[in-house]
C-alpha cells in the first residue's frame, strides 16, 4: 500500500506535475529528473486541466519508477493508470461539491480501477493573492493568522476518519503556509501532514519541514528551474 509509505518518519518530497503546463517532451524531461533524484512521489493534477490525465500519467510512468498519485482538481482528472489518488475533501471550505459531490461522481470509477484511494483532508490557507484553487472551488481559504481555526479544521478531518492532511496556499502562492499553523496541526493531529504551495527556496523547504510537514510538495519552482530538484531532494534526505 502506498499509504504505508506516507507513515514513514523520514521527511519525503513530492513533485507536483500539472499536465497542462507540459508538452510530451517536457513531461519526459521532468519525469527523468524525478527518477534521477529519486523523488518520493509524483503528484499529478491541477485546478483546471484540459489535457488527458491518463495520457500524462502513461508518459510519466514510462520513465519514473516511484508512485504516481493523482491530485485531482475535479472528477474529470481520475485516471485509472495511476497508482493512487488523493481522495480529497476540501475541508477548509463549505462547498458541498468539493466536500462530497465530486466524490459521488468519481467513486464508482475509482472502485472499478486499481487506484488506491487515500482519503485526504485538503485545507486551503490564505497565503496572499487569489489562487486558481480558491476561484475554481468557490471556497474561502482559512485566514493566514488563524492557526486555531486551522487546527480545529484538521482535527475535525482526523476525527471524521481522513488518513492524511494536505495544507497549502494553492499552487504559486505568494508565501508558504504559516509555520506556526503547520506546527500546531502537527502537535494536535497524528495523521501524515502534506504541505505545499509557495515553496521556492531551500530555506522555505526547511521551514516547512522544521515546522512539522511529513511530505513537502513542490511544483511551480521546478517548472521554472528543474535543476533545483536535486538540491531540494538532498535537503529532504538530510532530515
Ligand atoms: C500545489 O502544493 C502544490 O498544490 C505545489 O505548489 O506550485 O506553489 O509549488 P507550488
mmCIF file of C-alpha atoms and ligand atoms in Angstrom:
data_model
loop_
_atom_site.group_PDB
_atom_site.id
_atom_site.type_symbol
_atom_site.label_atom_id
_atom_site.label_comp_id
_atom_site.label_asym_id
_atom_site.label_seq_id
_atom_site.Cartn_x
_atom_site.Cartn_y
_atom_site.Cartn_z
ATOM 1 C CA UNK A 1 0.000 0.000 0.000
ATOM 2 C CA UNK A 2 1.299 3.417 -0.956
ATOM 3 C CA UNK A 3 -0.340 4.925 2.117
ATOM 4 C CA UNK A 4 2.047 2.910 4.315
ATOM 5 C CA UNK A 5 4.932 4.906 2.867
ATOM 6 C CA UNK A 6 3.201 8.132 3.996
ATOM 7 C CA UNK A 7 3.653 6.879 7.570
ATOM 8 C CA UNK A 8 7.457 6.767 7.423
ATOM 9 C CA UNK A 9 9.171 9.000 9.948
ATOM 10 C CA UNK A 10 11.683 10.395 7.430
ATOM 11 C CA UNK A 11 10.760 13.535 5.504
ATOM 12 C CA UNK A 12 9.608 12.988 1.933
ATOM 13 C CA UNK A 13 9.423 15.120 -1.197
ATOM 14 C CA UNK A 14 6.641 15.090 -3.791
ATOM 15 C CA UNK A 15 6.860 16.750 -7.189
ATOM 16 C CA UNK A 16 3.578 18.168 -8.463
ATOM 17 C CA UNK A 17 3.118 17.966 -12.211
ATOM 18 C CA UNK A 18 0.320 19.990 -13.775
ATOM 19 C CA UNK A 19 -0.252 18.255 -17.141
ATOM 20 C CA UNK A 20 -1.415 21.486 -18.778
ATOM 21 C CA UNK A 21 1.987 23.074 -18.268
ATOM 22 C CA UNK A 22 3.748 20.387 -20.310
ATOM 23 C CA UNK A 23 4.349 19.046 -23.762
ATOM 24 C CA UNK A 24 5.022 15.308 -24.020
ATOM 25 C CA UNK A 25 8.710 16.156 -24.359
ATOM 26 C CA UNK A 26 8.902 18.364 -21.254
ATOM 27 C CA UNK A 27 6.882 15.775 -19.326
ATOM 28 C CA UNK A 28 9.521 13.161 -20.198
ATOM 29 C CA UNK A 29 12.263 15.513 -19.139
ATOM 30 C CA UNK A 30 10.768 16.387 -15.726
ATOM 31 C CA UNK A 31 9.899 12.709 -15.117
ATOM 32 C CA UNK A 32 13.519 11.806 -15.828
ATOM 33 C CA UNK A 33 14.697 14.411 -13.305
ATOM 34 C CA UNK A 34 12.299 12.955 -10.707
ATOM 35 C CA UNK A 35 13.612 9.457 -11.451
ATOM 36 C CA UNK A 36 17.257 10.543 -11.284
ATOM 37 C CA UNK A 37 16.792 12.332 -7.974
ATOM 38 C CA UNK A 38 14.608 9.543 -6.531
ATOM 39 C CA UNK A 39 11.820 11.941 -5.654
ATOM 40 C CA UNK A 40 9.460 10.081 -3.305
ATOM 41 C CA UNK A 41 6.213 10.723 -5.230
ATOM 42 C CA UNK A 42 4.900 12.427 -8.317
ATOM 43 C CA UNK A 43 1.522 14.077 -7.802
ATOM 44 C CA UNK A 44 -0.473 14.797 -10.987
ATOM 45 C CA UNK A 45 -3.256 17.343 -11.243
ATOM 46 C CA UNK A 46 -4.347 20.948 -11.261
ATOM 47 C CA UNK A 47 -7.344 23.189 -10.650
ATOM 48 C CA UNK A 48 -8.183 23.147 -14.340
ATOM 49 C CA UNK A 49 -6.686 20.510 -16.628
ATOM 50 C CA UNK A 50 -7.686 20.354 -20.271
ATOM 51 C CA UNK A 51 -5.325 17.611 -21.448
ATOM 52 C CA UNK A 52 -5.820 13.882 -20.821
ATOM 53 C CA UNK A 53 -4.575 12.959 -17.361
ATOM 54 C CA UNK A 54 -4.352 9.323 -18.466
ATOM 55 C CA UNK A 55 -2.018 10.253 -21.321
ATOM 56 C CA UNK A 56 0.190 12.314 -18.987
ATOM 57 C CA UNK A 57 0.321 9.527 -16.408
ATOM 58 C CA UNK A 58 1.320 6.978 -19.045
ATOM 59 C CA UNK A 59 4.255 9.136 -20.153
ATOM 60 C CA UNK A 60 5.362 9.737 -16.558
ATOM 61 C CA UNK A 61 5.177 6.015 -15.748
ATOM 62 C CA UNK A 62 7.348 5.115 -18.753
ATOM 63 C CA UNK A 63 10.193 6.918 -17.014
ATOM 64 C CA UNK A 64 9.520 7.397 -13.311
ATOM 65 C CA UNK A 65 9.503 4.217 -11.203
ATOM 66 C CA UNK A 66 8.093 5.682 -7.967
ATOM 67 C CA UNK A 67 4.417 6.076 -7.025
ATOM 68 C CA UNK A 68 2.326 8.311 -9.305
ATOM 69 C CA UNK A 69 -0.529 9.774 -7.278
ATOM 70 C CA UNK A 70 -3.453 11.745 -8.638
ATOM 71 C CA UNK A 71 -4.086 15.121 -7.017
ATOM 72 C CA UNK A 72 -7.295 15.928 -8.869
ATOM 73 C CA UNK A 73 -8.917 19.335 -9.113
ATOM 74 C CA UNK A 74 -12.191 17.660 -10.101
ATOM 75 C CA UNK A 75 -13.741 14.314 -11.050
ATOM 76 C CA UNK A 76 -12.591 14.633 -14.681
ATOM 77 C CA UNK A 77 -8.998 14.028 -13.626
ATOM 78 C CA UNK A 78 -9.454 10.452 -12.431
ATOM 79 C CA UNK A 79 -7.086 8.238 -14.444
ATOM 80 C CA UNK A 80 -7.019 4.509 -13.766
ATOM 81 C CA UNK A 81 -3.397 4.047 -14.833
ATOM 82 C CA UNK A 82 -2.016 5.997 -11.848
ATOM 83 C CA UNK A 83 -1.091 4.126 -8.665
ATOM 84 C CA UNK A 84 -3.196 6.036 -6.160
ATOM 85 C CA UNK A 85 -5.460 9.021 -5.760
ATOM 86 C CA UNK A 86 -5.600 11.601 -3.012
ATOM 87 C CA UNK A 87 -9.353 11.370 -2.454
ATOM 88 C CA UNK A 88 -9.562 14.998 -1.430
ATOM 89 C CA UNK A 89 -12.232 16.577 0.670
ATOM 90 C CA UNK A 90 -11.860 20.369 0.762
ATOM 91 C CA UNK A 91 -12.492 20.673 4.493
ATOM 92 C CA UNK A 92 -11.425 24.323 4.781
ATOM 93 C CA UNK A 93 -14.362 25.274 2.534
ATOM 94 C CA UNK A 94 -18.103 24.982 2.688
ATOM 95 C CA UNK A 95 -18.790 23.960 -0.893
ATOM 96 C CA UNK A 96 -20.632 20.635 -0.870
ATOM 97 C CA UNK A 97 -19.379 19.786 -4.382
ATOM 98 C CA UNK A 98 -15.806 19.640 -3.079
ATOM 99 C CA UNK A 99 -16.746 18.030 0.217
ATOM 100 C CA UNK A 100 -18.771 15.139 -1.256
ATOM 101 C CA UNK A 101 -20.264 15.939 -4.704
ATOM 102 C CA UNK A 102 -17.237 15.126 -6.882
ATOM 103 C CA UNK A 103 -16.637 12.060 -4.727
ATOM 104 C CA UNK A 104 -20.041 10.625 -5.548
ATOM 105 C CA UNK A 105 -19.350 11.158 -9.256
ATOM 106 C CA UNK A 106 -15.909 9.567 -9.170
ATOM 107 C CA UNK A 107 -16.319 6.790 -6.550
ATOM 108 C CA UNK A 108 -17.748 4.136 -8.942
ATOM 109 C CA UNK A 109 -14.927 4.793 -11.421
ATOM 110 C CA UNK A 110 -12.285 4.588 -8.690
ATOM 111 C CA UNK A 111 -13.821 1.394 -7.334
ATOM 112 C CA UNK A 112 -13.601 -0.262 -10.767
ATOM 113 C CA UNK A 113 -9.962 0.770 -11.168
ATOM 114 C CA UNK A 114 -6.875 -0.410 -9.337
ATOM 115 C CA UNK A 115 -6.366 3.022 -7.822
ATOM 116 C CA UNK A 116 -5.590 3.132 -4.123
ATOM 117 C CA UNK A 117 -7.782 5.870 -2.661
ATOM 118 C CA UNK A 118 -6.179 7.846 0.145
ATOM 119 C CA UNK A 119 -8.847 9.903 1.961
ATOM 120 C CA UNK A 120 -7.222 13.295 2.451
ATOM 121 C CA UNK A 121 -8.425 16.495 4.073
ATOM 122 C CA UNK A 122 -7.422 19.376 1.827
ATOM 123 C CA UNK A 123 -7.037 22.699 3.604
ATOM 124 C CA UNK A 124 -6.574 25.932 1.755
ATOM 125 C CA UNK A 125 -4.867 28.642 3.797
ATOM 126 C CA UNK A 126 -4.745 32.278 2.686
ATOM 127 C CA UNK A 127 -1.124 32.907 1.678
ATOM 128 C CA UNK A 128 -1.659 36.151 -0.239
ATOM 129 C CA UNK A 129 -3.082 36.660 -3.711
ATOM 130 C CA UNK A 130 -6.078 34.950 -5.289
ATOM 131 C CA UNK A 131 -5.227 31.387 -6.345
ATOM 132 C CA UNK A 132 -6.789 29.194 -9.031
ATOM 133 C CA UNK A 133 -7.979 26.679 -6.447
ATOM 134 C CA UNK A 134 -9.817 29.367 -4.489
ATOM 135 C CA UNK A 135 -11.619 30.572 -7.593
ATOM 136 C CA UNK A 136 -12.309 27.147 -9.084
ATOM 137 C CA UNK A 137 -13.546 25.604 -5.825
ATOM 138 C CA UNK A 138 -15.596 28.669 -4.906
ATOM 139 C CA UNK A 139 -14.368 28.459 -1.321
ATOM 140 C CA UNK A 140 -12.680 30.895 1.024
ATOM 141 C CA UNK A 141 -9.304 29.958 2.484
ATOM 142 C CA UNK A 142 -8.648 29.920 6.227
ATOM 143 C CA UNK A 143 -7.021 33.247 7.235
ATOM 144 C CA UNK A 144 -3.189 33.111 7.416
ATOM 145 C CA UNK A 145 -3.029 34.165 11.044
ATOM 146 C CA UNK A 146 -5.742 31.892 12.441
ATOM 147 C CA UNK A 147 -3.929 28.693 13.427
ATOM 148 C CA UNK A 148 -6.691 27.880 15.914
ATOM 149 C CA UNK A 149 -9.247 27.606 13.086
ATOM 150 C CA UNK A 150 -6.802 25.531 11.045
ATOM 151 C CA UNK A 151 -6.180 23.158 13.982
ATOM 152 C CA UNK A 152 -9.911 22.734 14.645
ATOM 153 C CA UNK A 153 -10.472 22.010 10.941
ATOM 154 C CA UNK A 154 -7.625 19.483 10.835
ATOM 155 C CA UNK A 155 -8.880 17.775 13.988
ATOM 156 C CA UNK A 156 -12.367 17.533 12.521
ATOM 157 C CA UNK A 157 -10.869 15.872 9.443
ATOM 158 C CA UNK A 158 -8.928 13.389 11.551
ATOM 159 C CA UNK A 159 -11.975 12.573 13.681
ATOM 160 C CA UNK A 160 -14.001 12.005 10.527
ATOM 161 C CA UNK A 161 -11.510 9.306 9.594
ATOM 162 C CA UNK A 162 -9.426 11.055 6.942
ATOM 163 C CA UNK A 163 -5.996 9.431 6.586
ATOM 164 C CA UNK A 164 -3.862 12.475 5.663
ATOM 165 C CA UNK A 165 -3.994 16.265 5.627
ATOM 166 C CA UNK A 166 -2.841 18.465 2.747
ATOM 167 C CA UNK A 167 -2.204 22.031 3.764
ATOM 168 C CA UNK A 168 -1.396 24.759 1.297
ATOM 169 C CA UNK A 169 -1.947 28.240 -0.040
ATOM 170 C CA UNK A 170 -2.531 26.937 -3.572
ATOM 171 C CA UNK A 171 -0.089 26.428 -6.402
ATOM 172 C CA UNK A 172 2.055 29.508 -6.974
ATOM 173 C CA UNK A 173 1.052 31.035 -3.624
ATOM 174 C CA UNK A 174 2.988 34.119 -2.592
ATOM 175 C CA UNK A 175 4.244 32.540 0.614
ATOM 176 C CA UNK A 176 4.301 29.198 2.360
ATOM 177 C CA UNK A 177 1.657 28.299 4.940
ATOM 178 C CA UNK A 178 2.330 29.981 8.285
ATOM 179 C CA UNK A 179 4.897 27.708 10.034
ATOM 180 C CA UNK A 180 3.008 28.288 13.307
ATOM 181 C CA UNK A 181 -0.090 26.760 11.712
ATOM 182 C CA UNK A 182 1.908 23.770 10.421
ATOM 183 C CA UNK A 183 3.456 23.233 13.873
ATOM 184 C CA UNK A 184 0.126 23.494 15.684
ATOM 185 C CA UNK A 185 -1.549 20.988 13.392
ATOM 186 C CA UNK A 186 1.409 18.629 13.745
ATOM 187 C CA UNK A 187 1.130 18.910 17.516
ATOM 188 C CA UNK A 188 -2.584 18.121 17.646
ATOM 189 C CA UNK A 189 -3.054 15.612 14.812
ATOM 190 C CA UNK A 190 -1.387 12.253 14.250
ATOM 191 C CA UNK A 191 -2.130 11.597 10.552
ATOM 192 C CA UNK A 192 0.539 12.401 7.911
ATOM 193 C CA UNK A 193 0.856 16.088 7.086
ATOM 194 C CA UNK A 194 1.445 17.095 3.475
ATOM 195 C CA UNK A 195 2.375 20.749 2.907
ATOM 196 C CA UNK A 196 2.771 22.584 -0.384
ATOM 197 C CA UNK A 197 2.258 25.877 -2.137
ATOM 198 C CA UNK A 198 4.836 28.628 -2.486
ATOM 199 C CA UNK A 199 7.936 26.554 -1.632
ATOM 200 C CA UNK A 200 10.525 28.137 -3.922
ATOM 201 C CA UNK A 201 13.771 28.047 -1.967
ATOM 202 C CA UNK A 202 15.822 25.677 0.146
ATOM 203 C CA UNK A 203 15.102 27.936 3.080
ATOM 204 C CA UNK A 204 11.306 27.734 2.737
ATOM 205 C CA UNK A 205 11.532 23.958 2.240
ATOM 206 C CA UNK A 206 13.464 23.699 5.512
ATOM 207 C CA UNK A 207 10.910 25.932 7.266
ATOM 208 C CA UNK A 208 8.102 23.618 6.179
ATOM 209 C CA UNK A 209 9.969 20.502 7.363
ATOM 210 C CA UNK A 210 11.113 22.139 10.622
ATOM 211 C CA UNK A 211 7.530 23.148 11.393
ATOM 212 C CA UNK A 212 6.410 19.517 11.088
ATOM 213 C CA UNK A 213 5.479 18.660 7.493
ATOM 214 C CA UNK A 214 5.978 14.967 6.706
ATOM 215 C CA UNK A 215 5.741 15.405 2.935
ATOM 216 C CA UNK A 216 6.567 18.665 1.117
ATOM 217 C CA UNK A 217 5.134 19.318 -2.350
ATOM 218 C CA UNK A 218 6.924 21.452 -4.923
ATOM 219 C CA UNK A 219 5.583 22.354 -8.326
ATOM 220 C CA UNK A 220 5.908 25.847 -9.794
ATOM 221 C CA UNK A 221 9.590 26.386 -8.952
ATOM 222 C CA UNK A 222 10.630 23.134 -10.633
ATOM 223 C CA UNK A 223 8.768 24.116 -13.805
ATOM 224 C CA UNK A 224 10.919 27.251 -13.795
ATOM 225 C CA UNK A 225 14.202 25.736 -12.663
ATOM 226 C CA UNK A 226 14.391 21.912 -12.833
ATOM 227 C CA UNK A 227 17.961 21.972 -11.513
ATOM 228 C CA UNK A 228 16.633 22.890 -8.044
ATOM 229 C CA UNK A 229 15.087 19.441 -7.702
ATOM 230 C CA UNK A 230 18.415 17.812 -6.816
ATOM 231 C CA UNK A 231 19.155 20.374 -4.104
ATOM 232 C CA UNK A 232 15.669 20.049 -2.629
ATOM 233 C CA UNK A 233 15.880 16.252 -2.549
ATOM 234 C CA UNK A 234 19.313 16.492 -0.903
ATOM 235 C CA UNK A 235 17.843 18.728 1.829
ATOM 236 C CA UNK A 236 14.996 16.237 2.309
ATOM 237 C CA UNK A 237 17.438 13.337 2.637
ATOM 238 C CA UNK A 238 19.376 15.200 5.323
ATOM 239 C CA UNK A 239 16.427 15.229 7.729
HETATM 240 C C1 LIG B 1 0.142 22.889 -5.336
HETATM 241 O O1 LIG B 1 1.241 22.277 -3.353
HETATM 242 C C2 LIG B 1 1.356 22.286 -4.736
HETATM 243 O O2 LIG B 1 -0.996 22.237 -4.948
HETATM 244 C C3 LIG B 1 2.619 22.934 -5.231
HETATM 245 O O3 LIG B 1 2.579 24.333 -5.114
HETATM 246 O O4 LIG B 1 3.250 25.092 -7.379
HETATM 247 O O5 LIG B 1 3.435 26.634 -5.420
HETATM 248 O O6 LIG B 1 4.991 24.697 -5.665
HETATM 249 P P1 LIG B 1 3.627 25.224 -5.947
#
